[in-house]
Structures are given as structure tokens and as C-alpha cells.
């Protein structure tokens, strides 16, 4: 892959010219060009501030590399808002080029002030330039072809296709979303009882961040709010402390937020005690006199957000409401809510509940959004309630019989103690009276808004009408913002699943697949996760992997889960709640706390004992769900996702986790099958190798064996050395035609037949003749075999007597002490071809210091281009081995073979070296 980035370049766009030049889709205004580029488009796209280019080979892995290239480029340019769409479109277009068209792909990214233009060109030489009258068809969404153009039409602001006789270039443009900078205005005059509440002194933390995101200033209020001194945090990145939402496709990343001229919103800061403190922040980008930019961050506790929150624009002096010419009749609820940013759903919901509480002088308020099937309501915002505990909790739409138990109708409850469970959200909160009204759009239930008070009988139908009027005014804005959030989540989820599938498909290792499953879910989908695996139908689920975003908590969670029964392996799709971990953690923390009370003044023991237990309890104290891992109609495990204390999963995250679990289950089962087959193959292959080399008095023996092919331990080459009877040993080295399992089968037949026949007392020629018959009896499975077989007898005078038969095999070489090398046998016919063989054996005497080298043709036929090592090259290497041990001789031969060519060996190789040591004079 080749890349280049040239800041500030304005590249020319080559186009066909001349009267006969074909009109391109974007020039003609046809559907293929999305109406063409008008004058406004050319103006906005004309100033190119940077470009990045890359070329990708026609290989399957190039698609993932292209995605990474585009993602890294756009994130480096600060275009995080459009990264997901760009990655999805690039993935489809590069797939069309490198997979379907089978050609290299050129990717070009062009940055401008308003967005980015990405071009993907292929080099398919036979592609025709379309005629002017040809209709442009994008195909069916169910077909593979044309899907990339359909995605361009759905996601890109503009797109087009350019043709030349040798290239096809598909381009698309993504514009940056408009970000309101939050113009400040004055708010209306409000009575004292309607002003926001603050707990005592309001502390405003002032934190300054430099160009690189590092903290350079930290005031006293920041130290009081978060527990860190200025010395502890100065010089550290803000990202080390900020707990930014990890939901894919929603919100702006903290790095992007710090680069905006102005930004307001909510996130969390991890305090010195380890807990996350919700804060509301106002960021302002400034520069010093030297032009160096930095960001000033003002932070308050989230429930005191009114201190920093920019007031919305009030009605102009010319605007009047019915019933009051001076505007005094303006509904304060509408004024306070104002016109929120279209992508700030959380901010809109939080302002809604705060204003609803103040409007009805309540102690708490809450807003719930309905799920797509309108059977459940999900808590999205609350005030005056433990919001962290309730956020994303789900309650049924129909909580009880009658109209007062349904969220579809307004309801007023004078005293909840008389109707326990009527409003499940308020259970155990101390609230007694409540008024709830539905949010509806076009007659469809989209949510529920409620206000509660600690006193009984606070609300009547009049307050319900006021609240319903306000809910009707805000329902459409809430639904529009919710749909926008769902669309951003859908796009982020699509990109997430594309990359997850690519990662899971890239490995067949079981342990690595388990690790990938966990790392993809934490922290994107959950705070912690555990993977259970099931070996077979009769096995219990086994805890195979645990991961938490804080590595220090992994051991505690693993210990906790190992002490409780695993979840039931139910094949029913979808996530189901599993309460056992939270209950077990609570009981463990309670027992530890009670034991610590009896330790007297041993404060050190209390701290060291109760600390980890409480941390584990807090880590798993939230909602825990289990998703089955089902592959090939069998439950092979469970994916468990968890949240910390009082936190819940949102429904969209659970649906994304379900999609991921299906992909992960298939990848895990593929890894299991591959591991099982690999283990079986290796076990069978190892059974074909000799169990070990025997020790022979007076003779040194060493063997080097290399099987060709990845994962092969045995191939067509084989060797053996075994005792025949007292003082006599048999040895063999052979080569079966071909490599792989088929050749290995004949290898096993030959090795075992040699041992059996030799121990029955047959001589060398008789052994090989009977082996030849056995090979021919295999019929179509038979393969011809070259074999060097011999018998060895060490002598009392220090020499060794050998009888050898060389049936079509490379001749053994004898190295004398004076450095001369000569063949130790004569060639004879190979086995497995003719039925009648007349073989004979030859006698060889190895004197002290002599070496007998036996190799297979993988050694002598080692090639580098047109050169081959050959018998002469092998003899030349052997002449340099005088005085070496058998092991050193074999090692030197192998090094010479490996260095002869740069490529990996394509044939099996076996080297058998035998040496008679010199006799030492006493």
C-alpha cells in the first residue's frame, strides 16, 4: 500500500474534454451522479486543505486495510462526526474493486472546510464507458452488485461515478454537521420558587487544557470537587480522568469536543475515590498572545448545570402569544425549553424534566421513552431521583389494570402508599403523589412524563392538564431528536459490526477469539463481560474469559463468578437479565463489612480486607444480561455483559450485542472445530514418527526432519532407527511420492512394515521386496517409494559394519577422516512400481572417524531460480565436516540447505547422520 498526505494542495480533477467526450453521470444530472455538482457544490469543494491517497492490492485483506486508512485519516483531520459513514461507504466500494472486479483500488481523501470527498478508483481494463442514452440502474438491495452505490445514495451528501476507458472512479462527499456554538442571551424573570436548586456553595472547577489535551491549570474548586491536587493532575491528559460515553455512533468524542470553539454538555470525571462524578461542562477555545490555542473548561456538578448552561433564546419583542400583547402570557415551560440542538436528545430530556418539576413545584420528575413495540418504557432522564440508578431502567407500559395503570393515559395518584406498585419507578423513593402524562406523536405513544412530590394529595386534574399541554408541545421535538439519535447509533453500529466481523474472521485460534469477543464489548457495549463456553451437550458451562475496563477488578470478578452457578444455557435468542452476580456481590460485601466490625482498631486490616470486596460489588452491582452463543443449532456458550452499581443497558445496545453474539458464536465454533481437527491431525502425524532414537554403543547418530506445509509434522519423507536383535540395528530413510496426508499414510505403512519384517529375521532385499508387494496391494492409494535401508553392527575394534540397499533413493555419502567423500552404495529400482524386483545388499565398513550421511531428495533438489544444490553441492558441504560430531554434521548440512535459497522449502527434508568416533589411546 502506498500513501501520501499533502497539506494545502488543490489537486486538479481530470475529466474528458472535446466535442466527442462522453458525458459523465454527474455532468448529465442523472441518478448515478446524484444530480451533478452545481455551482454551490463546486464553490464549497474548491478549496482543498489536505489530501491523503493510498493504493490497495486485489486481496481480501485490503478491504480492512482501506477501512483503517480512511478511519485514521479522518480522525486525524478531526472529522469524527462522519467517520462511521465514510468507513462503511469505503468498505463497500473497495470490496467491489478488489473482490468482485479483482483489480487494485486507489483511494483518495480530499479535505475541505465543509467536509471530505473520498474517491475509489479501480483499474478494470474491459470496463466500457456508458453511452449517453444508457439508463442508470442501481440494482436490487437484495443483490450484491450495486449495493455500494445504493449506500452512497443513502448516506452521502453528493456522489457520482466517472468513467475512462481504463478506470472507473466512484466518489462521494460527506459534509460536516452544523454545530451551534451556543449564543448567550438573557433568560426571563422567574419567581424565586422557580429558580434552580443548588446544594450549599456552588463550586466551579476551572481546568485549562493545552493543544495536546494535557491539563495545565487546576483551581481549588476542582480539587474540592474531584479530590486531586493540582500537582497530581498537571501534565496528565484529560482523557485519563474523563468518563466519556462509549455508545457507538452517538455524541462527540472528547478530543473533538476540546477542539470546538465552544461546547456544552454532560460527562463524568473519575474522582480520587474511584467513582465517576457526573458534571456539566462549558468549554471555550482561546489562544494566548503568541497564538497558542488552549481550552478553558468550566465544570459543575451535573445537578447544578443551570450555573453554566447557556440560556436559550427568548421570544423576540415582536412575538406575542395569544392572550397577551406584551408577551407576558408566554408559557414559561416553552421559554425554558427553547429550541434545543437537533442532536442533543439528552440535553433536551434533562431540561424537560427540570422544567416540569419547577412548573408544578414538585420534588422529582422523570421522562421515559417508549420502545419500538410500545410494550416498555425506558428511563432516559430524571431529577430529584437517584438518576444513576434509574437511567435506562425499563418498566412496562401497562403496569396494572385500569386506566391509572397505563402510561397511555394521564393519571393522578394522590397517595402511592394506597396503590403500591402503581408507578414502579418511584418504589422506595419516598414519593407519595404523582402526575403522569403520555407523550404522543400522531396517536402513537412515544414516552411518558411525570412529576412527583413527597407529600400526598399535591396534584389534581388541573396540574395534569398543564403538564399534558407541555408534553404535547415537546413531544414532536423529543421524537425527532430520538430518531436522530437512533440513526446515528445505527450508522455507528453498522461500522462496529463490520469491523467486528472482520476481526473475528481473521483468526481460527480459540483463545484469541475469546479475547476478541471480550475486547469488542468492553467498554463499547458494557463495563465488564464474561464468556462461558460449553464443550458438549453433557458438559457444564465453563468460565473461560473475564474482562473489565479497569484491569485491577478482573481478578475479583473472576473469583466472584467462579463461586456462583453459571447461567442456564437457554437457546432462546435475545438478552435476559441475570441477577445472580449482583446478589452474590452484595452478600459478599455485607459479610465482609460485618466481619470488619469485629476487628477493633485494626484499621489497616479493615482497609485491606473490605476494599477489594466493595470494589467488586460496585463493579457488578448494576444490570447483568446473558446472551446465548448459538452456532449450528447448538448452544456453545454464553456472553455475559454487566454494568456497575445502579446502571442499566439501553435497548439499542442490547440489540447490537445480540448481533455481535451471533457473529462471535460462529467464529468461536469455527475456532473450536479447527482446533479439534488440528489436534487430531497432529496426534495422528506424531504416531507416524519414531518414538525416539536408541543409544548405540560405538556409533553417534543424529536426525533432522522438516515436513513441508503449514501445520504438518509428517510428510512424505520418513526415517527410522531401531534395534533388530542384540548388537544389530536397522536404519531407514525414504521418500514417498508427494506430500501431505496421503503421502504420510504410505509413510506409516513403510515404517511399521520395515520394523516387523526386520525383526522376523529377513535380510535387506527380502524386507524391501515384501514392502514393495504391500505398497502395490494398496491399489489406487499406492504411491511409489524411494528407500535406503540398512543394518548396522558395531565392532569391537571401534569400526562398524553395514549392509545397505538403495532402492531408487539418493545415494548415501561416506566421509573419511582425510576429507574425501564417496558414495557408499549403488542405485537400484524404486518400490511401488514393478511387482518383481531383484534387489541386493552391499557391505560397507565405517572406520573410526568416518561419517555416513543419508538424505532425501528435498535436500539435493533445493533450488534457487535455475540453480540446484544437487549431489555435487551436497558432497562439497560434507567435505567441510571432517572431525565434527554426527549432530554437528546434520546441523551444518541443514544450514547449507536453508541458505542456498531465500524461499521456504517446498519439499519434505530428512537428514540422517551416523559417525564412528575415533578410538582414544590410553
mmCIF file with all atom_site columns, N, CA and C in Angstrom, residues 68-125:
data_model
loop_
_atom_site.group_PDB
_atom_site.id
_atom_site.type_symbol
_atom_site.label_atom_id
_atom_site.label_alt_id
_atom_site.label_comp_id
_atom_site.label_asym_id
_atom_site.label_entity_id
_atom_site.label_seq_id
_atom_site.pdbx_PDB_ins_code
_atom_site.Cartn_x
_atom_site.Cartn_y
_atom_site.Cartn_z
_atom_site.occupancy
_atom_site.B_iso_or_equiv
_atom_site.pdbx_formal_charge
_atom_site.auth_seq_id
_atom_site.auth_comp_id
_atom_site.auth_asym_id
_atom_site.auth_atom_id
_atom_site.pdbx_PDB_model_num
ATOM 1   N N  . UNK A 1 68  ? -9.214  1.011  7.732   1.00 0.00 ? 68  UNK A N  1
ATOM 2   C CA . UNK A 1 68  ? -8.324  1.608  8.724   1.00 0.00 ? 68  UNK A CA 1
ATOM 3   C C  . UNK A 1 68  ? -7.690  2.886  8.191   1.00 0.00 ? 68  UNK A C  1
ATOM 4   N N  . UNK A 1 69  ? -7.310  2.892  6.911   1.00 0.00 ? 69  UNK A N  1
ATOM 5   C CA . UNK A 1 69  ? -6.710  4.077  6.306   1.00 0.00 ? 69  UNK A CA 1
ATOM 6   C C  . UNK A 1 69  ? -7.672  5.259  6.357   1.00 0.00 ? 69  UNK A C  1
ATOM 7   N N  . UNK A 1 70  ? -8.919  5.038  5.946   1.00 0.00 ? 70  UNK A N  1
ATOM 8   C CA . UNK A 1 70  ? -9.897  6.132  5.938   1.00 0.00 ? 70  UNK A CA 1
ATOM 9   C C  . UNK A 1 70  ? -10.220 6.577  7.359   1.00 0.00 ? 70  UNK A C  1
ATOM 10  N N  . UNK A 1 71  ? -10.389 5.614  8.272   1.00 0.00 ? 71  UNK A N  1
ATOM 11  C CA . UNK A 1 71  ? -10.695 5.977  9.660   1.00 0.00 ? 71  UNK A CA 1
ATOM 12  C C  . UNK A 1 71  ? -9.571  6.805  10.267  1.00 0.00 ? 71  UNK A C  1
ATOM 13  N N  . UNK A 1 72  ? -8.326  6.358  10.118  1.00 0.00 ? 72  UNK A N  1
ATOM 14  C CA . UNK A 1 72  ? -7.196  7.095  10.682  1.00 0.00 ? 72  UNK A CA 1
ATOM 15  C C  . UNK A 1 72  ? -7.055  8.477  10.060  1.00 0.00 ? 72  UNK A C  1
ATOM 16  N N  . UNK A 1 73  ? -7.275  8.566  8.738   1.00 0.00 ? 73  UNK A N  1
ATOM 17  C CA . UNK A 1 73  ? -7.140  9.860  8.058   1.00 0.00 ? 73  UNK A CA 1
ATOM 18  C C  . UNK A 1 73  ? -8.176  10.847 8.565   1.00 0.00 ? 73  UNK A C  1
ATOM 19  N N  . UNK A 1 74  ? -9.442  10.432 8.614   1.00 0.00 ? 74  UNK A N  1
ATOM 20  C CA . UNK A 1 74  ? -10.498 11.365 9.024   1.00 0.00 ? 74  UNK A CA 1
ATOM 21  C C  . UNK A 1 74  ? -10.402 11.726 10.492  1.00 0.00 ? 74  UNK A C  1
ATOM 22  N N  . UNK A 1 75  ? -10.042 10.778 11.329  1.00 0.00 ? 75  UNK A N  1
ATOM 23  C CA . UNK A 1 75  ? -9.874  11.125 12.738  1.00 0.00 ? 75  UNK A CA 1
ATOM 24  C C  . UNK A 1 75  ? -8.702  12.077 12.925  1.00 0.00 ? 75  UNK A C  1
ATOM 25  N N  . UNK A 1 76  ? -7.645  11.884 12.142  1.00 0.00 ? 76  UNK A N  1
ATOM 26  C CA . UNK A 1 76  ? -6.525  12.814 12.211  1.00 0.00 ? 76  UNK A CA 1
ATOM 27  C C  . UNK A 1 76  ? -6.907  14.214 11.770  1.00 0.00 ? 76  UNK A C  1
ATOM 28  N N  . UNK A 1 77  ? -7.877  14.318 10.866  1.00 0.00 ? 77  UNK A N  1
ATOM 29  C CA . UNK A 1 77  ? -8.356  15.624 10.435  1.00 0.00 ? 77  UNK A CA 1
ATOM 30  C C  . UNK A 1 77  ? -9.420  16.205 11.364  1.00 0.00 ? 77  UNK A C  1
ATOM 31  N N  . UNK A 1 78  ? -9.818  15.467 12.384  1.00 0.00 ? 78  UNK A N  1
ATOM 32  C CA . UNK A 1 78  ? -10.846 15.954 13.295  1.00 0.00 ? 78  UNK A CA 1
ATOM 33  C C  . UNK A 1 78  ? -12.260 15.802 12.772  1.00 0.00 ? 78  UNK A C  1
ATOM 34  N N  . UNK A 1 79  ? -12.486 14.866 11.832  1.00 0.00 ? 79  UNK A N  1
ATOM 35  C CA . UNK A 1 79  ? -13.809 14.665 11.244  1.00 0.00 ? 79  UNK A CA 1
ATOM 36  C C  . UNK A 1 79  ? -14.484 13.455 11.883  1.00 0.00 ? 79  UNK A C  1
ATOM 37  N N  . UNK A 1 80  ? -14.494 13.390 13.212  1.00 0.00 ? 80  UNK A N  1
ATOM 38  C CA . UNK A 1 80  ? -15.064 12.231 13.900  1.00 0.00 ? 80  UNK A CA 1
ATOM 39  C C  . UNK A 1 80  ? -16.545 12.043 13.655  1.00 0.00 ? 80  UNK A C  1
ATOM 40  N N  . UNK A 1 81  ? -17.273 13.137 13.328  1.00 0.00 ? 81  UNK A N  1
ATOM 41  C CA . UNK A 1 81  ? -18.719 13.028 13.152  1.00 0.00 ? 81  UNK A CA 1
ATOM 42  C C  . UNK A 1 81  ? -19.100 12.224 11.915  1.00 0.00 ? 81  UNK A C  1
ATOM 43  N N  . UNK A 1 82  ? -18.220 12.140 10.921  1.00 0.00 ? 82  UNK A N  1
ATOM 44  C CA . UNK A 1 82  ? -18.575 11.477 9.674   1.00 0.00 ? 82  UNK A CA 1
ATOM 45  C C  . UNK A 1 82  ? -17.711 10.250 9.413   1.00 0.00 ? 82  UNK A C  1
ATOM 46  N N  . UNK A 1 83  ? -16.915 9.853  10.406  1.00 0.00 ? 83  UNK A N  1
ATOM 47  C CA . UNK A 1 83  ? -16.010 8.718  10.208  1.00 0.00 ? 83  UNK A CA 1
ATOM 48  C C  . UNK A 1 83  ? -16.790 7.452  9.898   1.00 0.00 ? 83  UNK A C  1
ATOM 49  N N  . UNK A 1 84  ? -17.848 7.157  10.671  1.00 0.00 ? 84  UNK A N  1
ATOM 50  C CA . UNK A 1 84  ? -18.571 5.893  10.507  1.00 0.00 ? 84  UNK A CA 1
ATOM 51  C C  . UNK A 1 84  ? -19.159 5.757  9.106   1.00 0.00 ? 84  UNK A C  1
ATOM 52  N N  . UNK A 1 85  ? -19.795 6.821  8.596   1.00 0.00 ? 85  UNK A N  1
ATOM 53  C CA . UNK A 1 85  ? -20.365 6.757  7.254   1.00 0.00 ? 85  UNK A CA 1
ATOM 54  C C  . UNK A 1 85  ? -19.277 6.578  6.214   1.00 0.00 ? 85  UNK A C  1
ATOM 55  N N  . UNK A 1 86  ? -18.168 7.284  6.376   1.00 0.00 ? 86  UNK A N  1
ATOM 56  C CA . UNK A 1 86  ? -17.080 7.171  5.404   1.00 0.00 ? 86  UNK A CA 1
ATOM 57  C C  . UNK A 1 86  ? -16.499 5.765  5.379   1.00 0.00 ? 86  UNK A C  1
ATOM 58  N N  . UNK A 1 87  ? -16.361 5.148  6.556   1.00 0.00 ? 87  UNK A N  1
ATOM 59  C CA . UNK A 1 87  ? -15.792 3.799  6.622   1.00 0.00 ? 87  UNK A CA 1
ATOM 60  C C  . UNK A 1 87  ? -16.720 2.795  5.944   1.00 0.00 ? 87  UNK A C  1
ATOM 61  N N  . UNK A 1 88  ? -18.020 2.895  6.189   1.00 0.00 ? 88  UNK A N  1
ATOM 62  C CA . UNK A 1 88  ? -18.975 1.958  5.581   1.00 0.00 ? 88  UNK A CA 1
ATOM 63  C C  . UNK A 1 88  ? -18.964 2.083  4.054   1.00 0.00 ? 88  UNK A C  1
ATOM 64  N N  . UNK A 1 89  ? -19.003 3.319  3.546   1.00 0.00 ? 89  UNK A N  1
ATOM 65  C CA . UNK A 1 89  ? -19.023 3.505  2.097   1.00 0.00 ? 89  UNK A CA 1
ATOM 66  C C  . UNK A 1 89  ? -17.711 3.041  1.459   1.00 0.00 ? 89  UNK A C  1
ATOM 67  N N  . UNK A 1 90  ? -16.585 3.378  2.078   1.00 0.00 ? 90  UNK A N  1
ATOM 68  C CA . UNK A 1 90  ? -15.297 2.946  1.531   1.00 0.00 ? 90  UNK A CA 1
ATOM 69  C C  . UNK A 1 90  ? -15.200 1.423  1.513   1.00 0.00 ? 90  UNK A C  1
ATOM 70  N N  . UNK A 1 91  ? -15.680 0.772  2.581   1.00 0.00 ? 91  UNK A N  1
ATOM 71  C CA . UNK A 1 91  ? -15.629 -0.681 2.642   1.00 0.00 ? 91  UNK A CA 1
ATOM 72  C C  . UNK A 1 91  ? -16.380 -1.308 1.476   1.00 0.00 ? 91  UNK A C  1
ATOM 73  N N  . UNK A 1 92  ? -17.583 -0.796 1.174   1.00 0.00 ? 92  UNK A N  1
ATOM 74  C CA . UNK A 1 92  ? -18.367 -1.357 0.075   1.00 0.00 ? 92  UNK A CA 1
ATOM 75  C C  . UNK A 1 92  ? -17.682 -1.133 -1.274  1.00 0.00 ? 92  UNK A C  1
ATOM 76  N N  . UNK A 1 93  ? -17.168 0.085  -1.500  1.00 0.00 ? 93  UNK A N  1
ATOM 77  C CA . UNK A 1 93  ? -16.594 0.403  -2.806  1.00 0.00 ? 93  UNK A CA 1
ATOM 78  C C  . UNK A 1 93  ? -15.274 -0.317 -3.033  1.00 0.00 ? 93  UNK A C  1
ATOM 79  N N  . UNK A 1 94  ? -14.435 -0.427 -1.995  1.00 0.00 ? 94  UNK A N  1
ATOM 80  C CA . UNK A 1 94  ? -13.168 -1.144 -2.144  1.00 0.00 ? 94  UNK A CA 1
ATOM 81  C C  . UNK A 1 94  ? -13.432 -2.643 -2.325  1.00 0.00 ? 94  UNK A C  1
ATOM 82  N N  . UNK A 1 95  ? -14.461 -3.168 -1.644  1.00 0.00 ? 95  UNK A N  1
ATOM 83  C CA . UNK A 1 95  ? -14.834 -4.575 -1.851  1.00 0.00 ? 95  UNK A CA 1
ATOM 84  C C  . UNK A 1 95  ? -15.218 -4.823 -3.303  1.00 0.00 ? 95  UNK A C  1
ATOM 85  N N  . UNK A 1 96  ? -15.981 -3.916 -3.891  1.00 0.00 ? 96  UNK A N  1
ATOM 86  C CA . UNK A 1 96  ? -16.362 -4.061 -5.298  1.00 0.00 ? 96  UNK A CA 1
ATOM 87  C C  . UNK A 1 96  ? -15.126 -4.142 -6.190  1.00 0.00 ? 96  UNK A C  1
ATOM 88  N N  . UNK A 1 97  ? -14.085 -3.348 -5.860  1.00 0.00 ? 97  UNK A N  1
ATOM 89  C CA . UNK A 1 97  ? -12.902 -3.296 -6.716  1.00 0.00 ? 97  UNK A CA 1
ATOM 90  C C  . UNK A 1 97  ? -12.007 -4.512 -6.527  1.00 0.00 ? 97  UNK A C  1
ATOM 91  N N  . UNK A 1 98  ? -11.596 -4.773 -5.276  1.00 0.00 ? 98  UNK A N  1
ATOM 92  C CA . UNK A 1 98  ? -10.561 -5.795 -5.044  1.00 0.00 ? 98  UNK A CA 1
ATOM 93  C C  . UNK A 1 98  ? -11.124 -7.204 -5.002  1.00 0.00 ? 98  UNK A C  1
ATOM 94  N N  . UNK A 1 99  ? -12.413 -7.369 -4.647  1.00 0.00 ? 99  UNK A N  1
ATOM 95  C CA . UNK A 1 99  ? -13.001 -8.706 -4.540  1.00 0.00 ? 99  UNK A CA 1
ATOM 96  C C  . UNK A 1 99  ? -13.776 -9.070 -5.801  1.00 0.00 ? 99  UNK A C  1
ATOM 97  N N  . UNK A 1 100 ? -14.725 -8.215 -6.181  1.00 0.00 ? 100 UNK A N  1
ATOM 98  C CA . UNK A 1 100 ? -15.594 -8.550 -7.308  1.00 0.00 ? 100 UNK A CA 1
ATOM 99  C C  . UNK A 1 100 ? -14.925 -8.275 -8.652  1.00 0.00 ? 100 UNK A C  1
ATOM 100 N N  . UNK A 1 101 ? -14.293 -7.097 -8.799  1.00 0.00 ? 101 UNK A N  1
ATOM 101 C CA . UNK A 1 101 ? -13.629 -6.779 -10.060 1.00 0.00 ? 101 UNK A CA 1
ATOM 102 C C  . UNK A 1 101 ? -12.239 -7.388 -10.137 1.00 0.00 ? 101 UNK A C  1
ATOM 103 N N  . UNK A 1 102 ? -11.657 -7.756 -8.995  1.00 0.00 ? 102 UNK A N  1
ATOM 104 C CA . UNK A 1 102 ? -10.346 -8.386 -8.989  1.00 0.00 ? 102 UNK A CA 1
ATOM 105 C C  . UNK A 1 102 ? -9.226  -7.457 -9.424  1.00 0.00 ? 102 UNK A C  1
ATOM 106 N N  . UNK A 1 103 ? -9.343  -6.186 -9.106  1.00 0.00 ? 103 UNK A N  1
ATOM 107 C CA . UNK A 1 103 ? -8.334  -5.215 -9.513  1.00 0.00 ? 103 UNK A CA 1
ATOM 108 C C  . UNK A 1 103 ? -7.890  -4.401 -8.320  1.00 0.00 ? 103 UNK A C  1
ATOM 109 N N  . UNK A 1 104 ? -6.754  -3.750 -8.443  1.00 0.00 ? 104 UNK A N  1
ATOM 110 C CA . UNK A 1 104 ? -6.285  -2.878 -7.369  1.00 0.00 ? 104 UNK A CA 1
ATOM 111 C C  . UNK A 1 104 ? -7.230  -1.680 -7.238  1.00 0.00 ? 104 UNK A C  1
ATOM 112 N N  . UNK A 1 105 ? -7.250  -1.083 -6.057  1.00 0.00 ? 105 UNK A N  1
ATOM 113 C CA . UNK A 1 105 ? -8.118  0.062  -5.783  1.00 0.00 ? 105 UNK A CA 1
ATOM 114 C C  . UNK A 1 105 ? -7.267  1.233  -5.312  1.00 0.00 ? 105 UNK A C  1
ATOM 115 N N  . UNK A 1 106 ? -7.570  2.423  -5.846  1.00 0.00 ? 106 UNK A N  1
ATOM 116 C CA . UNK A 1 106 ? -6.912  3.659  -5.419  1.00 0.00 ? 106 UNK A CA 1
ATOM 117 C C  . UNK A 1 106 ? -7.919  4.469  -4.620  1.00 0.00 ? 106 UNK A C  1
ATOM 118 N N  . UNK A 1 107 ? -7.551  4.834  -3.388  1.00 0.00 ? 107 UNK A N  1
ATOM 119 C CA . UNK A 1 107 ? -8.436  5.603  -2.514  1.00 0.00 ? 107 UNK A CA 1
ATOM 120 C C  . UNK A 1 107 ? -7.818  6.975  -2.302  1.00 0.00 ? 107 UNK A C  1
ATOM 121 N N  . UNK A 1 108 ? -8.613  8.025  -2.533  1.00 0.00 ? 108 UNK A N  1
ATOM 122 C CA . UNK A 1 108 ? -8.152  9.395  -2.380  1.00 0.00 ? 108 UNK A CA 1
ATOM 123 C C  . UNK A 1 108 ? -9.105  10.135 -1.455  1.00 0.00 ? 108 UNK A C  1
ATOM 124 N N  . UNK A 1 109 ? -8.569  10.739 -0.376  1.00 0.00 ? 109 UNK A N  1
ATOM 125 C CA . UNK A 1 109 ? -9.355  11.538 0.565   1.00 0.00 ? 109 UNK A CA 1
ATOM 126 C C  . UNK A 1 109 ? -8.971  12.999 0.386   1.00 0.00 ? 109 UNK A C  1
ATOM 127 N N  . UNK A 1 110 ? -9.971  13.854 0.166   1.00 0.00 ? 110 UNK A N  1
ATOM 128 C CA . UNK A 1 110 ? -9.749  15.287 -0.004  1.00 0.00 ? 110 UNK A CA 1
ATOM 129 C C  . UNK A 1 110 ? -10.483 16.033 1.101   1.00 0.00 ? 110 UNK A C  1
ATOM 130 N N  . UNK A 1 111 ? -9.755  16.849 1.858   1.00 0.00 ? 111 UNK A N  1
ATOM 131 C CA . UNK A 1 111 ? -10.358 17.592 2.966   1.00 0.00 ? 111 UNK A CA 1
ATOM 132 C C  . UNK A 1 111 ? -10.626 19.023 2.535   1.00 0.00 ? 111 UNK A C  1
ATOM 133 N N  . UNK A 1 112 ? -11.788 19.538 2.900   1.00 0.00 ? 112 UNK A N  1
ATOM 134 C CA . UNK A 1 112 ? -12.121 20.941 2.708   1.00 0.00 ? 112 UNK A CA 1
ATOM 135 C C  . UNK A 1 112 ? -12.686 21.482 4.013   1.00 0.00 ? 112 UNK A C  1
ATOM 136 N N  . UNK A 1 113 ? -13.011 22.759 4.011   1.00 0.00 ? 113 UNK A N  1
ATOM 137 C CA . UNK A 1 113 ? -13.531 23.375 5.235   1.00 0.00 ? 113 UNK A CA 1
ATOM 138 C C  . UNK A 1 113 ? -14.908 22.833 5.609   1.00 0.00 ? 113 UNK A C  1
ATOM 139 N N  . UNK A 1 114 ? -15.624 22.282 4.643   1.00 0.00 ? 114 UNK A N  1
ATOM 140 C CA . UNK A 1 114 ? -17.004 21.877 4.889   1.00 0.00 ? 114 UNK A CA 1
ATOM 141 C C  . UNK A 1 114 ? -17.182 20.370 5.023   1.00 0.00 ? 114 UNK A C  1
ATOM 142 N N  . UNK A 1 115 ? -16.156 19.593 4.725   1.00 0.00 ? 115 UNK A N  1
ATOM 143 C CA . UNK A 1 115 ? -16.319 18.150 4.809   1.00 0.00 ? 115 UNK A CA 1
ATOM 144 C C  . UNK A 1 115 ? -15.183 17.432 4.092   1.00 0.00 ? 115 UNK A C  1
ATOM 145 N N  . UNK A 1 116 ? -15.489 16.268 3.559   1.00 0.00 ? 116 UNK A N  1
ATOM 146 C CA . UNK A 1 116 ? -14.466 15.448 2.915   1.00 0.00 ? 116 UNK A CA 1
ATOM 147 C C  . UNK A 1 116 ? -15.064 14.804 1.676   1.00 0.00 ? 116 UNK A C  1
ATOM 148 N N  . UNK A 1 117 ? -14.234 14.684 0.645   1.00 0.00 ? 117 UNK A N  1
ATOM 149 C CA . UNK A 1 117 ? -14.608 13.958 -0.569  1.00 0.00 ? 117 UNK A CA 1
ATOM 150 C C  . UNK A 1 117 ? -13.674 12.760 -0.671  1.00 0.00 ? 117 UNK A C  1
ATOM 151 N N  . UNK A 1 118 ? -14.237 11.569 -0.896  1.00 0.00 ? 118 UNK A N  1
ATOM 152 C CA . UNK A 1 118 ? -13.462 10.331 -0.989  1.00 0.00 ? 118 UNK A CA 1
ATOM 153 C C  . UNK A 1 118 ? -13.729 9.712  -2.348  1.00 0.00 ? 118 UNK A C  1
ATOM 154 N N  . UNK A 1 119 ? -12.652 9.347  -3.043  1.00 0.00 ? 119 UNK A N  1
ATOM 155 C CA . UNK A 1 119 ? -12.745 8.734  -4.362  1.00 0.00 ? 119 UNK A CA 1
ATOM 156 C C  . UNK A 1 119 ? -12.147 7.337  -4.309  1.00 0.00 ? 119 UNK A C  1
ATOM 157 N N  . UNK A 1 120 ? -12.833 6.374  -4.909  1.00 0.00 ? 120 UNK A N  1
ATOM 158 C CA . UNK A 1 120 ? -12.346 4.991  -5.007  1.00 0.00 ? 120 UNK A CA 1
ATOM 159 C C  . UNK A 1 120 ? -12.339 4.630  -6.483  1.00 0.00 ? 120 UNK A C  1
ATOM 160 N N  . UNK A 1 121 ? -11.131 4.378  -7.018  1.00 0.00 ? 121 UNK A N  1
ATOM 161 C CA . UNK A 1 121 ? -10.972 4.058  -8.434  1.00 0.00 ? 121 UNK A CA 1
ATOM 162 C C  . UNK A 1 121 ? -10.453 2.638  -8.590  1.00 0.00 ? 121 UNK A C  1
ATOM 163 N N  . UNK A 1 122 ? -11.013 1.897  -9.555  1.00 0.00 ? 122 UNK A N  1
ATOM 164 C CA . UNK A 1 122 ? -10.470 0.580  -9.883  1.00 0.00 ? 122 UNK A CA 1
ATOM 165 C C  . UNK A 1 122 ? -9.854  0.625  -11.278 1.00 0.00 ? 122 UNK A C  1
ATOM 166 N N  . UNK A 1 123 ? -9.206  -0.471 -11.664 1.00 0.00 ? 123 UNK A N  1
ATOM 167 C CA . UNK A 1 123 ? -8.442  -0.479 -12.918 1.00 0.00 ? 123 UNK A CA 1
ATOM 168 C C  . UNK A 1 123 ? -8.884  -1.624 -13.826 1.00 0.00 ? 123 UNK A C  1
ATOM 169 N N  . UNK A 1 124 ? -10.181 -1.847 -13.870 1.00 0.00 ? 124 UNK A N  1
ATOM 170 C CA . UNK A 1 124 ? -10.706 -2.950 -14.672 1.00 0.00 ? 124 UNK A CA 1
ATOM 171 C C  . UNK A 1 124 ? -10.589 -2.581 -16.147 1.00 0.00 ? 124 UNK A C  1
ATOM 172 N N  . UNK A 1 125 ? -9.715  -3.233 -16.939 1.00 0.00 ? 125 UNK A N  1
ATOM 173 C CA . UNK A 1 125 ? -9.433  -2.745 -18.295 1.00 0.00 ? 125 UNK A CA 1
ATOM 174 C C  . UNK A 1 125 ? -10.574 -2.934 -19.279 1.00 0.00 ? 125 UNK A C  1
#
